[in-house]
Coordinates of C-alpha atoms in Angstrom, one line a residue:
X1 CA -22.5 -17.7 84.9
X2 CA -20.2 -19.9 83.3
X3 CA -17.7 -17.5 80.4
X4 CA -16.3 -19.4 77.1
X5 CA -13.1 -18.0 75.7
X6 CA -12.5 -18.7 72.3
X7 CA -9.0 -18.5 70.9
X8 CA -8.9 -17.4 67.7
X9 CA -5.6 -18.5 66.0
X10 CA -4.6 -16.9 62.5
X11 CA -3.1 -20.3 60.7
X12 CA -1.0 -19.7 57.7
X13 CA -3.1 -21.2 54.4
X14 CA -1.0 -23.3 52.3
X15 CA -1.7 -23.3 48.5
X16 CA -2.9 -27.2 47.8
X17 CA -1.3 -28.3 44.7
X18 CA -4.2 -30.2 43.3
X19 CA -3.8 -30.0 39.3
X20 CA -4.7 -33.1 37.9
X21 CA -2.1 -33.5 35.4
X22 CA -3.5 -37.4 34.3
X23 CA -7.0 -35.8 33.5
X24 CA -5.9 -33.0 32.0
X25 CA -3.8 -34.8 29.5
X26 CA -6.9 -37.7 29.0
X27 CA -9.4 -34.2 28.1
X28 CA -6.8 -32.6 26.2
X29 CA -4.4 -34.9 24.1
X30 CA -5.7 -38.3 24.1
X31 CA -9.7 -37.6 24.3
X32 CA -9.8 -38.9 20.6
X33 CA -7.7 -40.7 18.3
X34 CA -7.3 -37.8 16.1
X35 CA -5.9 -35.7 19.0
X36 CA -3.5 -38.5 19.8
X37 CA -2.6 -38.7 15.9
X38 CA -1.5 -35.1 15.7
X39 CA 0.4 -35.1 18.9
X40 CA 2.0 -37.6 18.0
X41 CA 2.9 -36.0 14.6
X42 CA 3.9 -32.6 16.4
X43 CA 5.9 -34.0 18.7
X44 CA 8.0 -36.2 15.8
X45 CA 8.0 -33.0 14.1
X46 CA 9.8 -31.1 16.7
X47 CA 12.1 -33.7 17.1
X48 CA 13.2 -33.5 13.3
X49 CA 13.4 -29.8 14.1
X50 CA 15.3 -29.6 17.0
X51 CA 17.8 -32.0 15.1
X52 CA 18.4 -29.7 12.1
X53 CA 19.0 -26.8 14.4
X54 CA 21.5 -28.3 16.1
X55 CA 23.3 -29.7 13.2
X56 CA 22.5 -26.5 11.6
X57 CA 26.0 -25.4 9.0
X58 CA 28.3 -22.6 10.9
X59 CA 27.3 -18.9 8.8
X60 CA 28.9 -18.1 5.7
X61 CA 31.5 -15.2 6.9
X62 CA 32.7 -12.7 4.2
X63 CA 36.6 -12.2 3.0
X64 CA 36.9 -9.0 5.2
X65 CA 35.7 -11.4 8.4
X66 CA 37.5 -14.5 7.0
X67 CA 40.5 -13.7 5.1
X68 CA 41.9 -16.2 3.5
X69 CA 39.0 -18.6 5.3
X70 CA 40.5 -18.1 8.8
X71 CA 37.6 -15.9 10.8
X72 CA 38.6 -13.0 12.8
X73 CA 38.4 -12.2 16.3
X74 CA 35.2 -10.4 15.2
X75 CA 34.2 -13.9 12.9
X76 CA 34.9 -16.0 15.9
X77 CA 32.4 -14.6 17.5
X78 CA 29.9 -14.4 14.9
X79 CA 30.4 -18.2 14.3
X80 CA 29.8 -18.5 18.2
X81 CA 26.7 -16.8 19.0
X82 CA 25.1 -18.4 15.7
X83 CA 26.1 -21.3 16.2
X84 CA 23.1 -24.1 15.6
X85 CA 23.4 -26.2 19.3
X86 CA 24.3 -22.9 21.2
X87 CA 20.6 -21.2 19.8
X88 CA 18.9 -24.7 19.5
X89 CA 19.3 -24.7 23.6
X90 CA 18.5 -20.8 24.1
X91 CA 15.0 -21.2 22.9
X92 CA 14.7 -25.2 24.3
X93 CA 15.4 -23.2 27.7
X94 CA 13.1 -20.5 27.5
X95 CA 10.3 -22.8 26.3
X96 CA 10.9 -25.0 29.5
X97 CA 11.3 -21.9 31.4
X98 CA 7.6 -20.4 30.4
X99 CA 6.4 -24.1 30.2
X100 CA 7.6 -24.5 33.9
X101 CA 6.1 -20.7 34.9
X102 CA 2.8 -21.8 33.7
X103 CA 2.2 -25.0 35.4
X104 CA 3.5 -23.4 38.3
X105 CA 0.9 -20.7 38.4
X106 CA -1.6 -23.2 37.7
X107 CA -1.3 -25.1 40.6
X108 CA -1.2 -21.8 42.7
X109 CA -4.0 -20.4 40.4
X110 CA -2.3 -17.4 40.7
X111 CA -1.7 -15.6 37.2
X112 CA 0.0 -12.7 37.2
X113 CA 0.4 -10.4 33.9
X114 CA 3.1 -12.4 31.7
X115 CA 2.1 -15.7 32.9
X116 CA -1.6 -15.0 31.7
X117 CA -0.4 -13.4 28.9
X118 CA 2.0 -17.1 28.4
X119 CA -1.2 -19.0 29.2
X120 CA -3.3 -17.6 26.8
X121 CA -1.0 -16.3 23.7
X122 CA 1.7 -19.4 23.7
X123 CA 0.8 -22.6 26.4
X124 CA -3.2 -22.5 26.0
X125 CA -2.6 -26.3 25.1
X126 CA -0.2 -28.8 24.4
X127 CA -0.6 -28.2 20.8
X128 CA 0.0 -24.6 21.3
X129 CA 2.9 -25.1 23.1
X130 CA 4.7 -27.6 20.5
X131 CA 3.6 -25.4 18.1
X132 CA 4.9 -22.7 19.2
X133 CA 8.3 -25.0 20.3
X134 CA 8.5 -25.5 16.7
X135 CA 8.1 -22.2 15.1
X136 CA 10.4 -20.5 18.0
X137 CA 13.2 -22.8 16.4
X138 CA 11.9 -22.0 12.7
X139 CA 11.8 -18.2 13.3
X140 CA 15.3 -17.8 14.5
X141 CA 17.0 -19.9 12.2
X142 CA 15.1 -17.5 9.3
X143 CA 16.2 -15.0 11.1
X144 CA 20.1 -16.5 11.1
X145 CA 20.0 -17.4 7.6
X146 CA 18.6 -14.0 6.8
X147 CA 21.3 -11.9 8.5
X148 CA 23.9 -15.0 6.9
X149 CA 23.0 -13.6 3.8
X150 CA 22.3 -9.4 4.2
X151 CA 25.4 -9.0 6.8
X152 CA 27.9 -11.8 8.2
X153 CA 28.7 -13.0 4.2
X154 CA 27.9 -10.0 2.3
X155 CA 30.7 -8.4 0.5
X156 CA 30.3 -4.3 0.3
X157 CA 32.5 -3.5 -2.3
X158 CA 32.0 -1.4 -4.8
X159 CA 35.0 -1.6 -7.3
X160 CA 33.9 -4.1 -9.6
X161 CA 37.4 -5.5 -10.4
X162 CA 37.7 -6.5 -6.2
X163 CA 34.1 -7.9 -6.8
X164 CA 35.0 -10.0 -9.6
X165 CA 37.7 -11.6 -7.7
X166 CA 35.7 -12.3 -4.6
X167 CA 32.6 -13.3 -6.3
X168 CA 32.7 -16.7 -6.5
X169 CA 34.0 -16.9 -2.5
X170 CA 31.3 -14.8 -0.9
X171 CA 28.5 -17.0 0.5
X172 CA 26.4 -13.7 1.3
X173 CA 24.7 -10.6 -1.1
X174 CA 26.6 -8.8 -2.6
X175 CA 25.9 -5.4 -2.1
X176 CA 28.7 -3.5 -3.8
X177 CA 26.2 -3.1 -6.9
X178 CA 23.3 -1.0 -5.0
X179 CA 26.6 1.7 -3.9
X180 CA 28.1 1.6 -7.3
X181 CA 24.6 2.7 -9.0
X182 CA 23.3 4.5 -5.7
X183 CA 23.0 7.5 -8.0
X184 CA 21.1 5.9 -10.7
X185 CA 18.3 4.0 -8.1
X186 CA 18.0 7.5 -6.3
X187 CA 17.4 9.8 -9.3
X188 CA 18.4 8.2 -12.6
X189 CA 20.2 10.1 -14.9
X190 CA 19.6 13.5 -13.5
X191 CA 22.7 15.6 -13.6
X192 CA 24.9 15.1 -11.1
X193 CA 26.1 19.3 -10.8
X194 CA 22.4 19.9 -9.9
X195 CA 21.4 17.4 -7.6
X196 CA 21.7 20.0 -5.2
X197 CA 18.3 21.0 -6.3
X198 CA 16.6 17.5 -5.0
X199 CA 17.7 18.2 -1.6
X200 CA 16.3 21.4 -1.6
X201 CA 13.0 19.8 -2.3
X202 CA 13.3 17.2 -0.1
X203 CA 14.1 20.5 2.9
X204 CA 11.1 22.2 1.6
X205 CA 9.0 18.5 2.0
X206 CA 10.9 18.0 5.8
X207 CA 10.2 21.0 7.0
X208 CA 6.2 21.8 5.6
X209 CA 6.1 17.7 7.3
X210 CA 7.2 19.2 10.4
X211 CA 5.2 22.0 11.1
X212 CA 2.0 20.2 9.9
X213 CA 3.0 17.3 12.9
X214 CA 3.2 20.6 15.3
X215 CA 0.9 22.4 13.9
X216 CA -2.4 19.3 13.8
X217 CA -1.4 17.9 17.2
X218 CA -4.3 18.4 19.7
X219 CA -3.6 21.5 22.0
X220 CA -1.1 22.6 19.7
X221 CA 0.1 26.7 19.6
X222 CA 0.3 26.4 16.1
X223 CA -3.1 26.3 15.2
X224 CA -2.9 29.6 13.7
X225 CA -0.6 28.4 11.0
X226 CA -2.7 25.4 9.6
X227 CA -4.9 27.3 6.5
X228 CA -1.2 28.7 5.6
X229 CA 0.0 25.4 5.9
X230 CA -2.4 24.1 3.8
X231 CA -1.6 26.3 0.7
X232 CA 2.0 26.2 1.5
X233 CA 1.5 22.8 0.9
X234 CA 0.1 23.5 -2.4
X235 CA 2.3 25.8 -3.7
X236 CA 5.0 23.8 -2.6
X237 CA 4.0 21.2 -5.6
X238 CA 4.9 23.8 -8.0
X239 CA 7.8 25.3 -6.2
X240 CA 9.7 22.0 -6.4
X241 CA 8.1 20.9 -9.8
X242 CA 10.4 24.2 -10.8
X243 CA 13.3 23.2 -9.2
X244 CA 13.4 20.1 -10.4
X245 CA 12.8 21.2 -14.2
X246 CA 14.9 24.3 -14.1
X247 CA 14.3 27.3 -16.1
X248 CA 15.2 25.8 -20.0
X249 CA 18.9 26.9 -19.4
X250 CA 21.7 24.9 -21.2
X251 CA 24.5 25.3 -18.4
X252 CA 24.3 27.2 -14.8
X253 CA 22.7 26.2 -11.2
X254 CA 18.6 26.3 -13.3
X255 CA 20.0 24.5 -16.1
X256 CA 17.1 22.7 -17.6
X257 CA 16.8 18.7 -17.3
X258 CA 13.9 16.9 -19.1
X259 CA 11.5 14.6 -17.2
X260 CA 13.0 12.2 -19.5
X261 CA 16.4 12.1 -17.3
X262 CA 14.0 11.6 -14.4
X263 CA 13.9 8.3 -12.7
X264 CA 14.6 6.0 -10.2
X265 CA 13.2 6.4 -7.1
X266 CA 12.7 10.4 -7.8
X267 CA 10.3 9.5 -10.6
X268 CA 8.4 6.7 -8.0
X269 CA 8.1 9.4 -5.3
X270 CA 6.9 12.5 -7.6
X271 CA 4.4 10.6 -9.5
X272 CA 3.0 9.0 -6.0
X273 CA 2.6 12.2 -4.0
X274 CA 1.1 14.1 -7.2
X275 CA -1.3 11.1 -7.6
X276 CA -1.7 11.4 -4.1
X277 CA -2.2 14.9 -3.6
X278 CA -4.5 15.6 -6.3
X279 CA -6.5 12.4 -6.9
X280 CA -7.7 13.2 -3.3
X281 CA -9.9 16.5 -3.6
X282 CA -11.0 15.0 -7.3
X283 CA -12.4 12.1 -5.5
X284 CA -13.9 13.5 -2.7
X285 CA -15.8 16.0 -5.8
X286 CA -16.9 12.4 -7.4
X287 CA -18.2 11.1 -4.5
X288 CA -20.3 14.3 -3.8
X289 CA -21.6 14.4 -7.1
X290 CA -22.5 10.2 -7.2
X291 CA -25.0 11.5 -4.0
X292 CA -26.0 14.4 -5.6
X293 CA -29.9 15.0 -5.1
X294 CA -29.6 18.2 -7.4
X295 CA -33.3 18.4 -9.6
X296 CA -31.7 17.3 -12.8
X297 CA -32.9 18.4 -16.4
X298 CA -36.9 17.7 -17.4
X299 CA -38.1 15.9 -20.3
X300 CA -34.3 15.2 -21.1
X301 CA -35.2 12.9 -24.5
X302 CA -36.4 15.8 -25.8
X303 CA -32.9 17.4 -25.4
X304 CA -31.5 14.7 -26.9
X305 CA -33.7 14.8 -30.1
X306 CA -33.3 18.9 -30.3
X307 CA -29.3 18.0 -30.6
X308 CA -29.8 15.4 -33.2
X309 CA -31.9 17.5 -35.1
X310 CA -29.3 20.3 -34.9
X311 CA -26.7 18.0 -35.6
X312 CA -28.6 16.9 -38.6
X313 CA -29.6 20.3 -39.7
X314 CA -26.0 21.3 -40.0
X315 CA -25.8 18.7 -43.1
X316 CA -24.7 15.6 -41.2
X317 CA -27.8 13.7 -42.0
X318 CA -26.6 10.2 -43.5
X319 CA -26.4 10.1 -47.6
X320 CA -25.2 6.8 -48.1
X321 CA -25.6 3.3 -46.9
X322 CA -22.9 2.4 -44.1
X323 CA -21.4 -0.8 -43.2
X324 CA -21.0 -1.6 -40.1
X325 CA -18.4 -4.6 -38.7
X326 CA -20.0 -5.8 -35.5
X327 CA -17.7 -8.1 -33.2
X328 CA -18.9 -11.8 -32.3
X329 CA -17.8 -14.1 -30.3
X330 CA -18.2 -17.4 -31.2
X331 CA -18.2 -16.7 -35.1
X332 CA -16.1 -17.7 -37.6
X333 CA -15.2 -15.5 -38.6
X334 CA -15.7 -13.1 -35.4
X335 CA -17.0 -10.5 -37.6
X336 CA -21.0 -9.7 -38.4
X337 CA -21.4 -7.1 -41.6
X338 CA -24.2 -5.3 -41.5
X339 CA -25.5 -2.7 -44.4
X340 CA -27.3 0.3 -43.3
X341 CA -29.6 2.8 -45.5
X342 CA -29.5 6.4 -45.3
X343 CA -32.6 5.9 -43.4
X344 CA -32.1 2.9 -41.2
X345 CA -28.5 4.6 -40.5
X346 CA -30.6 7.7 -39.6
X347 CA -32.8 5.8 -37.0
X348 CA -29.8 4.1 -35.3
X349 CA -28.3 7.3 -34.8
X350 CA -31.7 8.6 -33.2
X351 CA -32.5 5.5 -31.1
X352 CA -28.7 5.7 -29.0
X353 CA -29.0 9.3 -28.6
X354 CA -31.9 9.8 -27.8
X355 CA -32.2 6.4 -25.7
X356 CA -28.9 7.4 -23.6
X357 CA -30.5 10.9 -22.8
X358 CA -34.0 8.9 -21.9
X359 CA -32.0 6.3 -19.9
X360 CA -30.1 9.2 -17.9
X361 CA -33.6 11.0 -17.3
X362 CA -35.0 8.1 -16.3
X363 CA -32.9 6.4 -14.1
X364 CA -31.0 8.8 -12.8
X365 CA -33.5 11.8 -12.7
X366 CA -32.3 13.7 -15.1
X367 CA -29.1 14.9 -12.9
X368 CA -25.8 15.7 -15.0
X369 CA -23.5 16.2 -12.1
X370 CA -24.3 12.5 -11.0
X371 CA -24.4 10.7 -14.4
X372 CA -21.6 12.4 -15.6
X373 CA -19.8 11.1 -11.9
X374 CA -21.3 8.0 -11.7
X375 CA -20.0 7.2 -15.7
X376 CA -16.4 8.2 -14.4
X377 CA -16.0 6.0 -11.5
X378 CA -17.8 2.7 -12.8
X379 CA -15.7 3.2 -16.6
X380 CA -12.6 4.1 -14.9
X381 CA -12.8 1.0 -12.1
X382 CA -14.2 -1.4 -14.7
X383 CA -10.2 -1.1 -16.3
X384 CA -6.8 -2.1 -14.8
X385 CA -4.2 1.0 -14.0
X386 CA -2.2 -0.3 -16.7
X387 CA -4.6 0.3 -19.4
X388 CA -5.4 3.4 -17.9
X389 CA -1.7 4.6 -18.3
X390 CA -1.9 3.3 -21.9
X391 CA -4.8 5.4 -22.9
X392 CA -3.2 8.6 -20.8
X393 CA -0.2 8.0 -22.8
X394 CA -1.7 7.4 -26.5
X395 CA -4.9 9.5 -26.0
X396 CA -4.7 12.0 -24.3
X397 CA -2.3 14.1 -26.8
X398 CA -5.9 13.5 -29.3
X399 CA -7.9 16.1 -26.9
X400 CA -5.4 19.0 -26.7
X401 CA -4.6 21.6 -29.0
X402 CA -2.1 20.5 -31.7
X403 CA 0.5 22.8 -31.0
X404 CA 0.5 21.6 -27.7
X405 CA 3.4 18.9 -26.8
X406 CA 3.5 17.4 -23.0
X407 CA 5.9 14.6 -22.4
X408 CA 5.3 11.4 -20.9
X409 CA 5.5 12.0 -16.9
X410 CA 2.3 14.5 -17.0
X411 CA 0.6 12.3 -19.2
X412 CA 1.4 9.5 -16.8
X413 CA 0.7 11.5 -13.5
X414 CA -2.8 12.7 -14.8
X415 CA -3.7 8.4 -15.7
X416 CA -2.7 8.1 -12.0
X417 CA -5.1 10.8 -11.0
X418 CA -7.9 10.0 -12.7
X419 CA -7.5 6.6 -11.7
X420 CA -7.2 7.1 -8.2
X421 CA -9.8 9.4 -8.2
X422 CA -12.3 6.6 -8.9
X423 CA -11.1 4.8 -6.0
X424 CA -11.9 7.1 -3.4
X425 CA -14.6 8.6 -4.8
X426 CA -16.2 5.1 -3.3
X427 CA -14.0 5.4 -0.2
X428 CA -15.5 8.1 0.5
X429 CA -18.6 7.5 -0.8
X430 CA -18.4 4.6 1.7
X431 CA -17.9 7.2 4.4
X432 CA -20.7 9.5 3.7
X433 CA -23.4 7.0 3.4
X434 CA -22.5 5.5 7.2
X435 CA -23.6 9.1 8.4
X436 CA -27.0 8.9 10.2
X437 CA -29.5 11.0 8.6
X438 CA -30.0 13.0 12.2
X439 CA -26.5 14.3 11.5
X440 CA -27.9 15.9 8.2
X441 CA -31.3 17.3 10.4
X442 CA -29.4 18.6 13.2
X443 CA -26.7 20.6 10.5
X444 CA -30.1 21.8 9.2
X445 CA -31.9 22.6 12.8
X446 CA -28.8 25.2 13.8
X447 CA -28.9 26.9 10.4
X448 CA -26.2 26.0 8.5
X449 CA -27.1 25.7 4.5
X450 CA -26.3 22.2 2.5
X451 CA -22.7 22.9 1.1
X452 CA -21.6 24.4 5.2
X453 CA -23.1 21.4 6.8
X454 CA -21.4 19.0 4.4
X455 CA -17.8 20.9 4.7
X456 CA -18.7 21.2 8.8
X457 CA -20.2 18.6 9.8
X458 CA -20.9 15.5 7.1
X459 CA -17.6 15.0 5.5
X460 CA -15.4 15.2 8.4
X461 CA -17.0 12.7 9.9
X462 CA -17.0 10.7 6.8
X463 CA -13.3 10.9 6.3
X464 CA -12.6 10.0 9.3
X465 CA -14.4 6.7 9.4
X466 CA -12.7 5.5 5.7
X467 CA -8.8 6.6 7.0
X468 CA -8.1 3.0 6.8
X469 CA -9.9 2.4 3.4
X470 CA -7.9 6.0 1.9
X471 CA -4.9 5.0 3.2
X472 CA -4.9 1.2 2.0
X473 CA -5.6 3.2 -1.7
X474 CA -2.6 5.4 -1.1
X475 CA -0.2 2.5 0.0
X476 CA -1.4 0.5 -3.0
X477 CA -1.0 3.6 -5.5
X478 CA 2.6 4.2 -4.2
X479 CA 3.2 0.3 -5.4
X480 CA 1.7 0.4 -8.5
X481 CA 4.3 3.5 -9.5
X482 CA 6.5 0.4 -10.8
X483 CA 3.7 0.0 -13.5
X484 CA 5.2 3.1 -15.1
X485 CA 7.9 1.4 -17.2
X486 CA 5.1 -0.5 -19.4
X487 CA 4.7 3.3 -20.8
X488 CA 8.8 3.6 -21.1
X489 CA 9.6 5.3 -17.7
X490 CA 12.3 4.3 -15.6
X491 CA 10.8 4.5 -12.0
X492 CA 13.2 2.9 -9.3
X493 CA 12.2 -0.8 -10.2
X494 CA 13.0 -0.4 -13.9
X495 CA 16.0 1.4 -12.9
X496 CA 17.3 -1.4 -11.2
X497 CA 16.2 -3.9 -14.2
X498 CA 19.0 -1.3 -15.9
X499 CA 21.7 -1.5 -13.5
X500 CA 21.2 -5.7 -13.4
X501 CA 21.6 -5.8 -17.1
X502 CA 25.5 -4.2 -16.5
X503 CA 27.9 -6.5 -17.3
X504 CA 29.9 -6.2 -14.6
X505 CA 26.7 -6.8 -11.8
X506 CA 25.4 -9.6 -14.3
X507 CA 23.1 -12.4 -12.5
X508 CA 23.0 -9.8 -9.1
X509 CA 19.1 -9.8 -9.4
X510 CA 18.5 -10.9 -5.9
X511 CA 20.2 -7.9 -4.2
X512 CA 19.0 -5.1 -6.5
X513 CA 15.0 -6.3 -5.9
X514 CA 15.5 -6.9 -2.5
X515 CA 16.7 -3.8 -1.6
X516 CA 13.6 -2.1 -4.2
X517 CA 11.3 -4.2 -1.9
X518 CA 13.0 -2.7 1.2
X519 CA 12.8 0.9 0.0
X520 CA 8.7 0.0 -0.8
X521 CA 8.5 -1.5 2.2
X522 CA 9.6 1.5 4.0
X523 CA 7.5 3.9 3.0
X524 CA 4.3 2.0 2.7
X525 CA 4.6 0.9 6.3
X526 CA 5.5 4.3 7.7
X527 CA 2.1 4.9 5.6
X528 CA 0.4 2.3 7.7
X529 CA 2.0 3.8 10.9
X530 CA 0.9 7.3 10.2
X531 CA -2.7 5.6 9.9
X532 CA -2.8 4.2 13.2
X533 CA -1.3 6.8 14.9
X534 CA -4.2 9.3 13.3
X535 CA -6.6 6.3 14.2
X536 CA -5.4 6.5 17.7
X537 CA -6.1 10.8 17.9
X538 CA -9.4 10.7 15.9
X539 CA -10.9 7.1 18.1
X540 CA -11.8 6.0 15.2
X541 CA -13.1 2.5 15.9
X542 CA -13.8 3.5 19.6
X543 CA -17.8 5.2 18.9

């Protein structure tokens, strides 16, 4: 019996390096003429960029890093590491460095996490790769230019005598106008022996915003404190609303100060969060009352006739004829006059009364709490915010008691209410009608009456599907504060209108709205932050 013995050798495999470059580049770039045409023109367009970066101007250095144009040790350095050829060549090396990683991986077809992430986000093509060649380049030369302008040339003085002298030698922003009139941006012309009252506000805000952090984080000890929280939060509107006012006093730590001395960005951040804070229960009321299925009033015409006849009965019934000027368009001129009897009058009167109340019976059932809802939101989103502010401002005084005076911020912050309040009634709105009925049944199947399953179980899970849509409203209600000054208020981007019309900071327009964009910039983002991070908790997005 004859044995074989097989020797089994473990050989070493060696990657075969077979990427066709030829074909790859005959698919990819010159498959058709118009590939071949815009390669061509990207790669003449990264050329002409390259070029410019690396005959790119030195930065403009300030006096205080040039004196007397001779740079510092501090300029010298600047000037160096910004220097056109020297960052022209960084980002020429690090595209050829990822170029290089990726073809290498290619031929191994071995990707490992950066290089796929390189493959598929920045060289998934040669037109991705020049592209991105050519906004690398772009970007940090924006980027250069930008700090040119905010830092390495910007003068920060604030005396405007030294400004006036170096004016016309500083190639940057000068910034020396925003820390001259710091006081004015932050809180107008509140005065400045009671300022010490804003920063208590602003403790009471920081520290209610840090126990509400602690407080709603999942598997937090503080859940005790949240209801508390909630009307601390309340109260605190009033609390600082107080400080801020004072108690009437002439003199003394709770001297009074008009909301007319409010402004800058104190005036932008009160009228936000109290348009905020209160438009957000008002609209959440709305939206509930649009979808309310409550049995509304029977035979409601009728009603509408019984008022008229009261109303007539009182001795309003017409006695003479009435003209009535009825707007054309189209007409010359745009006016139609029309002549009405006693009696003709009469039946005009009865036909829109009693055809509005017919129209709300039959249409909308009858229900009062849902026409009077659906009337708000549809009148008050058919109009822009600034005629809203226009009407709070002129009208609103016509529905209060004579006697009764309120100045312009309250008339203001109640326009921004109601306005927002029509916005995310249909946020919300939005929300609840994405709730599967089963939701409503199984509420009902475990006992728990309409308004309990509705707070329990319907509109949480409404809100949280709109966050996104609520908070886009609040980020857009916190920019159009600046609308405020059509109405005579001086929120922090009229305030800095003011400080621009100085003499002495004359034709300074670019630094005092950039920095106002900043500030708005800020805060809405930290907005959108907030958002995603309460996204991220709540999975909304996930199931």
């Amino acid at each position: 019996m004859t044995t074989t013995t097989q020797t089994k050798e473990a050989v070493l495999a060696v990657p075969e390096f077979d990427l066709d470059v030829s074909g790859w580049l005959r698919d990819t770039v010159f498959g058709t003429t118009w590939k071949t045409v815009f390669a061509v023109l990207l790669i003449i367009a990264n050329i002409l960029i390259i070029r410019s970066g690396f005959g790119a101007e030195p930065v403009g250095l300030s006096f205080d890093l040039a004196p007397k144009g001779v740079p510092t040790a501090i300029g010298s350095l600047i000037l160096t590491l910004t220097s056109g050829p020297l960052l022209t060549i960084i980002v020429l090396v690090l595209w050829l460095v990822g170029a290089a990683t990726v073809i290498y991986s290619a031929s191994r077809h071995h990707w490992p996490g950066p290089t796929q992430w390189l493959k598929d986000s920045i060289y998934n093509g040669p037109f991705g790769a020049l592209t991105t060649l050519a906004l690398g380049v772009i970007i940090i030369f924006a980027i250069r230019g930008v700090l040119s302008w905010t830092i390495f040339g910007a003068e920060f003085r604030t005396d405007p005598d030294s400004v006036a002298v170096l004016r016309d030698t500083t190639p940057g922003a000068i910034w020396g106008i925003i820390g001259a009139n710091k006081k004015l941006l932050a809180v107008g012309q509140y005065p400045s022996e009671v300022i010490w009252r804003i920063w208590a506000s602003l403790g009471i805000v920081l520290g209610l915003a840090g126990l509400s952090v602690l407080a709603w984080n999942f598997g937090s000890p503080l859940k005790s404190i949240r209801k508390p929280l909630v009307w601390g939060w309340v109260a605190s509107i009033f609390v600082i609303l107080f400080l801020l006012r004072g108690t009437g006093a002439d003199t003394g730590p709770m001297q009074g100060v008009s909301t007319i001395r409010w402004g800058g960005f104190l005036l932008t951040i009160v009228i936000a969060i109290i348009g905020i804070g209160a438009s957000f229960p008002i609209g959440v009321l709305l939206a509930l009352g649009r979808r309310s299925e409550t049995r509304g009033v029977p035979v409601l015409w009728r009603w509408g006739a019984g008022l008229l006849l009261i109303y007539w009965g009182l001795g309003n019934w017409p006695d003479d004829a009435v003209t009535l000027n009825i707007p054309l368009i189209f007409h010359d001129p745009p006016v139609w006059t029309v002549t009405l009897s006693p009696v003709s009058y009469a039946a005009l009167q009865a036909f829109i009364l009693v055809g509005i109340f017919w129209a709300v019976g039959y249409y909308l059932q009858g229900n009062m709490i849902k026409t009077f809802s659906v009337v708000f939101i549809e009148a008050v989103r058919g109009v822009p915010l600034i005629t809203v502010l226009f009407m709070a401002n002129t009208l609103l005084p016509l529905f209060l008691p004579k006697d009764l005076d309120i100045d312009n911020l309250l008339r203001v912050i109640v326009g921004v209410i109601l306005f927002s309040a029509a916005y995310m009634a249909e946020n919300v709105r939005g929300g609840l009608q994405a709730i599967p009925r089963g939701q409503y049944e199984a509420a009902m199947a475990v006992g728990l009456s309409g308004a309990q399953s509705m707070r329990l179980i319907i509109l949480p899970q409404a809100l949280r599907l709109v966050i996104p849509a609520i908070v886009g409203l609040f980020i857009g209600l916190f920019k159009d504060t600046t609308l405020v000054s059509i109405v005579g208020m001086f929120d922090l981007l009229q305030m800095g209108k003011t400080v621009v019309a100085q003499p002495e900071w004359l034709g300074l327009q670019r630094e005092t709205f950039a920095f106002a964009a900043l500030i708005y910039w800020v805060f809405a983002f930290s907005m959108s932050r907030a958002s995603q991070r309460l996204e991220r908790k709540l999975g909304v997005g996930k199931y």
